[in-house]
Amino acid sequence: MSLTLSISEAVDQIRQGNRRTLAKTITLLESTVESHVEQGQAILDALLPYTGKSVRLGITGVPGVGKSTFIESFGLYLIENGFRVAVLAVDPSSPITGGSIMGDKTRMVDLSRNPRAFIRPTPSSCTLGGVARKTREAMLVCEAAGYDVILVETVGVGQSETLVASMVDMFLVLMLPNAGDELQGIKKGILEMADLILVNKADGDYLAKAQLAKRDYSNALRLVHPRKAMWNPEVLLCSALQRMGFDELWTSIKKYRVQLTDAGVWEQQRQNQAYDWMWSLVEEELQRQFHKHPAVRNLLPSVEHSVRNDHLLPTVAAAQLLKAWRGE
């Protein structure tokens, strides 16, 4: 598909909050057709002056923690407080079709119907990091469309999911009330990346366990060196189902922004993220060109066969492929 609008018309419609044009632009950016991507990039380039004003929140959590329920409830809370909310929800991809296995719009019915919200479920396409390849671009388009808060939901939690922390302002980790089991299974890397830990489902019979979990996670964070000198990660309680704890959460987010801004870190962090994004794109394109190179494609089957059967060291195989790519 391609937009029948001119670049300037598409930019105007996105700036006016036209969700259909917004969605189509993200689709262009996600496309594997080069002409589509070029059109999407042209629109994004024209939108660039209007980006950067949103609060970008990354949200991850252990299986069963209720990420979608939390995002819907918190999104509605933000809307009730006068904000516009965009959700970039990355679904696991089918290894067979490459499409989304789950559908976030079916799990966030009330939020998806709200005119002040925009939900974009995107297949991860088996990309490590728990985010889709074009999540950063989609985030910028949503910012230009005037969304005040952007929530990026990752596939899950683990060492491969922390890439989202490199593209957001604040990284939130949702945890369950059964702290003993969770502390055994949680990766230390996640605690190191977390700017805030939320113990969800802190209601009813689980409230006492949630309070205990809060204490245990707070103690665990004392053993982890904070990523930012001016911010000590907090542990808060919430109930997405009962929509409790959101006032404290939003207060913490605002305090975090003020402290980082006052220290000059808020903008510096975004600059560093843009720099890292540039190099990740360079590396991605180099790898794509490497695999498309005729000499590499001709040599690859025999080299792979030799490596798999222990007839050739991987180091030697890599050197041979690189020589073929360089034309030596």
Short mmCIF file of C-alpha atoms in Angstrom, two decimals:
data_model
loop_
_atom_site.label_atom_id
_atom_site.label_comp_id
_atom_site.label_asym_id
_atom_site.label_seq_id
_atom_site.Cartn_x
_atom_site.Cartn_y
_atom_site.Cartn_z
CA MET A 1 0.00 0.00 0.00
CA SER A 2 1.05 3.59 -0.45
CA LEU A 3 -0.49 6.86 0.58
CA THR A 4 -2.26 8.82 -2.17
CA LEU A 5 -1.59 11.97 -0.15
CA SER A 6 1.41 14.21 -0.69
CA ILE A 7 4.06 14.35 2.04
CA SER A 8 2.81 17.74 3.22
CA GLU A 9 -0.81 16.54 3.29
CA ALA A 10 0.15 13.46 5.29
CA VAL A 11 2.10 15.59 7.76
CA ASP A 12 -0.84 17.99 8.18
CA GLN A 13 -3.28 15.14 8.79
CA ILE A 14 -1.00 13.46 11.32
CA ARG A 15 -0.47 16.76 13.12
CA GLN A 16 -4.27 17.16 13.26
CA GLY A 17 -4.58 13.74 14.90
CA ASN A 18 -5.89 11.75 11.93
CA ARG A 19 -5.42 8.21 13.25
CA ARG A 20 -5.97 6.59 9.86
CA THR A 21 -3.09 8.49 8.26
CA LEU A 22 -1.00 7.88 11.36
CA ALA A 23 -1.58 4.14 11.12
CA LYS A 24 -0.86 4.06 7.38
CA THR A 25 2.40 5.93 7.87
CA ILE A 26 3.57 3.41 10.46
CA THR A 27 2.57 0.61 8.06
CA LEU A 28 4.74 2.21 5.36
CA LEU A 29 7.68 2.34 7.76
CA GLU A 30 7.18 -1.32 8.71
CA SER A 31 6.89 -2.47 5.10
CA THR A 32 9.51 -4.63 3.42
CA VAL A 33 8.85 -2.85 0.10
CA GLU A 34 11.59 -0.28 -0.45
CA SER A 35 9.32 2.33 -2.09
CA HIS A 36 6.92 2.16 0.86
CA VAL A 37 9.74 2.62 3.37
CA GLU A 38 11.09 5.59 1.42
CA GLN A 39 7.68 7.26 1.48
CA GLY A 40 7.30 6.57 5.19
CA GLN A 41 10.78 7.93 5.91
CA ALA A 42 10.03 11.09 3.93
CA ILE A 43 6.94 11.69 6.07
CA LEU A 44 8.86 10.95 9.27
CA ASP A 45 11.64 13.33 8.25
CA ALA A 46 9.08 16.11 7.74
CA LEU A 47 7.54 15.29 11.14
CA LEU A 48 10.86 15.40 13.00
CA PRO A 49 10.54 19.04 14.20
CA TYR A 50 7.30 18.09 15.98
CA THR A 51 8.75 15.14 17.92
CA GLY A 52 10.37 14.90 21.33
CA LYS A 53 7.66 16.36 23.56
CA SER A 54 6.13 13.10 24.85
CA VAL A 55 6.98 11.04 27.90
CA ARG A 56 8.20 7.65 26.66
CA LEU A 57 7.57 4.75 29.03
CA GLY A 58 8.77 1.20 28.45
CA ILE A 59 6.77 -1.52 30.19
CA THR A 60 7.83 -5.12 30.66
CA GLY A 61 6.89 -7.84 33.11
CA VAL A 62 6.88 -11.50 33.94
CA PRO A 63 4.28 -13.80 32.31
CA GLY A 64 0.85 -13.46 33.89
CA VAL A 65 1.59 -10.12 35.52
CA GLY A 66 -1.18 -8.41 33.53
CA LYS A 67 0.70 -5.99 31.28
CA SER A 68 -2.23 -5.39 28.93
CA THR A 69 -4.68 -4.87 31.81
CA PHE A 70 -2.24 -2.47 33.44
CA ILE A 71 -1.65 -0.52 30.22
CA GLU A 72 -5.37 -0.19 29.54
CA SER A 73 -6.16 0.94 33.09
CA PHE A 74 -3.21 3.32 33.30
CA GLY A 75 -3.94 4.65 29.81
CA LEU A 76 -7.54 5.43 30.79
CA TYR A 77 -6.27 7.09 33.98
CA LEU A 78 -3.97 9.33 31.95
CA ILE A 79 -6.77 10.22 29.53
CA GLU A 80 -9.04 11.14 32.44
CA ASN A 81 -6.29 13.50 33.57
CA GLY A 82 -6.24 15.29 30.22
CA PHE A 83 -3.51 13.43 28.33
CA ARG A 84 -3.50 11.69 24.96
CA VAL A 85 -1.99 8.21 25.03
CA ALA A 86 -0.35 6.05 22.38
CA VAL A 87 0.37 2.37 22.99
CA LEU A 88 2.92 0.52 20.91
CA ALA A 89 2.22 -3.06 21.88
CA VAL A 90 4.66 -5.59 20.46
CA ASP A 91 3.10 -9.01 20.00
CA PRO A 92 5.05 -12.26 19.74
CA SER A 93 5.34 -13.34 16.11
CA SER A 94 4.32 -16.67 14.71
CA PRO A 95 7.48 -18.47 13.53
CA ILE A 96 5.42 -19.83 10.64
CA THR A 97 3.52 -16.83 9.26
CA GLY A 98 5.42 -14.00 10.93
CA GLY A 99 2.15 -12.43 12.06
CA SER A 100 1.01 -11.47 15.52
CA ILE A 101 -0.09 -14.33 17.76
CA MET A 102 -2.10 -12.07 20.08
CA GLY A 103 -4.15 -8.99 19.37
CA ASP A 104 -3.72 -6.17 21.85
CA LYS A 105 -6.78 -4.29 20.63
CA THR A 106 -8.90 -7.26 21.71
CA ARG A 107 -7.27 -7.14 25.15
CA MET A 108 -7.63 -3.37 25.57
CA VAL A 109 -11.18 -2.88 24.38
CA ASP A 110 -12.09 0.23 26.40
CA LEU A 111 -8.83 2.00 25.65
CA SER A 112 -8.94 1.18 21.93
CA ARG A 113 -12.40 2.77 21.67
CA ASN A 114 -11.28 6.02 23.29
CA PRO A 115 -10.68 8.78 20.72
CA ARG A 116 -7.77 10.13 22.80
CA ALA A 117 -5.91 6.84 22.55
CA PHE A 118 -4.03 5.13 19.73
CA ILE A 119 -3.05 1.46 19.97
CA ARG A 120 -0.68 -0.10 17.50
CA PRO A 121 -0.10 -3.85 17.87
CA THR A 122 2.95 -4.89 15.87
CA PRO A 123 4.46 -8.35 15.38
CA SER A 124 7.97 -8.54 16.80
CA SER A 125 9.06 -10.51 13.69
CA CYS A 126 11.26 -12.57 16.00
CA THR A 127 13.38 -9.49 16.75
CA LEU A 128 15.40 -9.71 19.95
CA GLY A 129 14.90 -6.98 22.49
CA GLY A 130 11.17 -7.48 22.83
CA VAL A 131 10.39 -4.67 20.43
CA ALA A 132 9.58 -4.49 16.76
CA ARG A 133 12.20 -3.26 14.29
CA LYS A 134 10.28 -0.06 13.65
CA THR A 135 9.20 0.75 17.20
CA ARG A 136 11.41 3.83 17.36
CA GLU A 137 9.99 5.24 14.13
CA ALA A 138 6.42 4.54 15.25
CA MET A 139 7.12 6.32 18.52
CA LEU A 140 8.31 9.46 16.72
CA VAL A 141 5.24 9.52 14.44
CA CYS A 142 2.98 9.25 17.50
CA GLU A 143 4.83 12.10 19.17
CA ALA A 144 4.34 14.29 16.12
CA ALA A 145 0.62 13.42 16.21
CA GLY A 146 0.42 15.04 19.64
CA TYR A 147 0.31 12.06 21.99
CA ASP A 148 1.55 13.14 25.42
CA VAL A 149 2.47 9.73 26.80
CA ILE A 150 3.74 6.78 24.77
CA LEU A 151 3.63 3.34 26.35
CA VAL A 152 5.84 0.69 24.75
CA GLU A 153 4.84 -2.82 25.81
CA THR A 154 7.47 -5.51 25.28
CA VAL A 155 6.88 -9.18 24.51
CA GLY A 156 8.01 -10.39 27.92
CA VAL A 157 10.82 -10.13 30.44
CA GLY A 158 14.39 -11.39 30.30
CA GLN A 159 17.83 -10.47 29.11
CA SER A 160 16.66 -10.14 25.50
CA GLU A 161 13.85 -7.76 26.46
CA THR A 162 15.97 -4.91 27.81
CA LEU A 163 16.46 -3.24 24.42
CA VAL A 164 13.31 -1.24 25.10
CA ALA A 165 15.20 0.60 27.85
CA SER A 166 17.44 2.07 25.15
CA MET A 167 14.57 3.90 23.45
CA VAL A 168 12.39 5.19 26.30
CA ASP A 169 12.74 7.78 29.03
CA MET A 170 11.71 5.48 31.86
CA PHE A 171 11.69 1.70 32.14
CA LEU A 172 8.92 0.14 34.25
CA VAL A 173 8.98 -3.49 35.36
CA LEU A 174 5.74 -5.12 36.52
CA MET A 175 6.01 -7.87 39.10
CA LEU A 176 3.63 -10.26 40.82
CA PRO A 177 2.94 -10.31 44.58
CA ASN A 178 4.71 -13.67 45.19
CA ALA A 179 8.13 -12.08 45.71
CA GLY A 180 9.93 -15.22 46.88
CA ASP A 181 9.38 -17.10 43.64
CA GLU A 182 9.89 -14.03 41.47
CA LEU A 183 13.20 -13.07 43.04
CA GLN A 184 14.50 -16.54 42.25
CA GLY A 185 13.49 -16.29 38.60
CA ILE A 186 14.08 -12.62 37.82
CA LYS A 187 17.23 -11.74 35.91
CA LYS A 188 19.58 -9.39 37.71
CA GLY A 189 19.89 -7.49 34.44
CA ILE A 190 16.22 -6.50 34.60
CA LEU A 191 16.64 -5.08 38.10
CA GLU A 192 19.65 -3.14 36.89
CA MET A 193 17.66 -1.68 33.98
CA ALA A 194 14.50 -0.87 35.96
CA ASP A 195 13.79 2.76 36.80
CA LEU A 196 10.67 1.74 38.68
CA ILE A 197 9.21 -1.57 39.85
CA LEU A 198 5.45 -1.97 40.15
CA VAL A 199 4.00 -4.81 42.16
CA ASN A 200 0.69 -5.39 40.40
CA LYS A 201 -2.43 -7.16 41.68
CA ALA A 202 -2.02 -5.52 45.10
CA ASP A 203 -5.63 -5.98 46.12
CA GLY A 204 -7.88 -8.33 48.09
CA ASP A 205 -6.19 -11.47 49.39
CA TYR A 206 -2.98 -10.55 47.57
CA LEU A 207 -2.47 -7.21 49.32
CA ALA A 208 -0.41 -8.60 52.20
CA LYS A 209 1.76 -10.59 49.79
CA ALA A 210 2.20 -7.51 47.61
CA GLN A 211 3.37 -5.47 50.59
CA LEU A 212 5.87 -8.19 51.45
CA ALA A 213 7.00 -8.27 47.82
CA LYS A 214 7.50 -4.51 47.84
CA ARG A 215 9.82 -4.86 50.83
CA ASP A 216 11.76 -7.71 49.22
CA TYR A 217 12.20 -5.89 45.91
CA SER A 218 13.28 -2.72 47.73
CA ASN A 219 15.92 -4.73 49.57
CA ALA A 220 17.04 -6.35 46.31
CA LEU A 221 17.42 -2.95 44.62
CA ARG A 222 19.82 -1.86 47.36
CA LEU A 223 22.24 -4.50 46.10
CA VAL A 224 22.08 -3.16 42.54
CA HIS A 225 24.04 -0.10 41.45
CA PRO A 226 21.53 2.42 40.04
CA ARG A 227 21.89 3.30 36.33
CA LYS A 228 21.45 7.00 37.04
CA ALA A 229 23.26 8.76 39.87
CA MET A 230 20.39 11.19 40.47
CA TRP A 231 17.64 8.55 40.67
CA ASN A 232 17.15 5.61 43.01
CA PRO A 233 14.58 3.22 41.50
CA GLU A 234 11.36 3.02 43.50
CA VAL A 235 9.04 0.11 44.24
CA LEU A 236 5.33 0.89 44.20
CA LEU A 237 2.11 -1.08 44.66
CA CYS A 238 -0.77 -0.97 42.21
CA SER A 239 -3.86 -2.84 41.11
CA ALA A 240 -4.61 -2.59 37.43
CA LEU A 241 -7.91 -4.38 37.93
CA GLN A 242 -9.07 -2.00 40.69
CA ARG A 243 -7.24 0.97 39.14
CA MET A 244 -5.44 1.75 42.40
CA GLY A 245 -1.97 3.22 42.89
CA PHE A 246 -1.92 5.28 39.70
CA ASP A 247 -1.71 8.64 41.50
CA GLU A 248 1.49 7.51 43.21
CA LEU A 249 2.82 6.09 39.96
CA TRP A 250 2.24 9.29 37.98
CA THR A 251 3.75 11.36 40.82
CA SER A 252 6.85 9.15 40.69
CA ILE A 253 7.10 9.53 36.89
CA LYS A 254 6.86 13.32 37.17
CA LYS A 255 9.47 13.38 39.95
CA TYR A 256 11.77 11.22 37.82
CA ARG A 257 11.46 13.62 34.89
CA VAL A 258 12.16 16.67 37.05
CA GLN A 259 15.24 15.12 38.64
CA LEU A 260 16.69 13.99 35.30
CA THR A 261 15.88 17.32 33.64
CA ASP A 262 17.45 19.33 36.45
CA ALA A 263 20.59 17.19 36.17
CA GLY A 264 20.72 17.63 32.38
CA VAL A 265 20.31 13.89 31.90
CA TRP A 266 16.83 13.79 30.34
CA GLU A 267 17.92 15.35 27.03
CA GLN A 268 21.39 13.77 27.15
CA GLN A 269 19.80 10.32 27.44
CA ARG A 270 17.69 10.96 24.35
CA GLN A 271 20.73 12.20 22.43
CA ASN A 272 22.64 9.05 23.36
CA GLN A 273 19.70 6.90 22.30
CA ALA A 274 19.57 8.61 18.90
CA TYR A 275 23.31 8.05 18.47
CA ASP A 276 23.01 4.36 19.35
CA TRP A 277 20.01 4.01 17.03
CA MET A 278 22.05 5.41 14.15
CA TRP A 279 24.77 2.80 14.60
CA SER A 280 22.28 -0.04 15.03
CA LEU A 281 20.77 0.94 11.66
CA VAL A 282 24.22 1.01 10.06
CA GLU A 283 25.00 -2.46 11.42
CA GLU A 284 21.62 -3.78 10.31
CA GLU A 285 22.10 -2.49 6.77
CA LEU A 286 25.67 -3.85 6.58
CA GLN A 287 24.41 -7.27 7.62
CA ARG A 288 21.63 -7.08 5.01
CA GLN A 289 24.09 -6.17 2.27
CA PHE A 290 26.47 -8.89 3.42
CA HIS A 291 23.83 -11.60 3.02
CA LYS A 292 22.76 -10.25 -0.37
CA HIS A 293 26.31 -10.20 -1.79
CA PRO A 294 26.57 -12.73 -4.69
CA ALA A 295 29.97 -14.08 -3.64
CA VAL A 296 28.81 -14.58 -0.07
CA ARG A 297 25.62 -16.32 -1.19
CA ASN A 298 27.62 -18.67 -3.42
CA LEU A 299 30.11 -19.55 -0.70
CA LEU A 300 27.70 -19.71 2.22
CA PRO A 301 26.17 -23.23 1.71
CA SER A 302 29.54 -25.01 1.62
CA VAL A 303 30.93 -22.98 4.51
CA GLU A 304 27.86 -23.59 6.67
CA HIS A 305 28.00 -27.31 5.90
CA SER A 306 31.68 -27.47 6.86
CA VAL A 307 31.11 -25.62 10.12
CA ARG A 308 28.13 -27.79 11.09
CA ASN A 309 30.16 -30.97 10.48
CA ASP A 310 33.26 -29.72 12.35
CA HIS A 311 35.34 -29.62 9.17
CA LEU A 312 36.00 -25.89 9.47
CA LEU A 313 36.55 -23.60 12.43
CA PRO A 314 33.92 -20.84 12.74
CA THR A 315 36.74 -18.28 12.91
CA VAL A 316 38.16 -19.51 9.60
CA ALA A 317 34.68 -19.67 8.04
CA ALA A 318 33.93 -16.09 9.08
CA ALA A 319 37.25 -14.92 7.61
CA GLN A 320 36.46 -16.65 4.30
CA LEU A 321 33.01 -15.06 4.09
CA LEU A 322 34.36 -11.62 4.87
CA LYS A 323 37.06 -12.00 2.21
CA ALA A 324 34.38 -12.96 -0.31
CA TRP A 325 32.35 -9.90 0.68
CA ARG A 326 35.39 -7.66 0.25
CA GLY A 327 36.18 -9.26 -3.10
CA GLU A 328 39.59 -10.55 -2.02
#
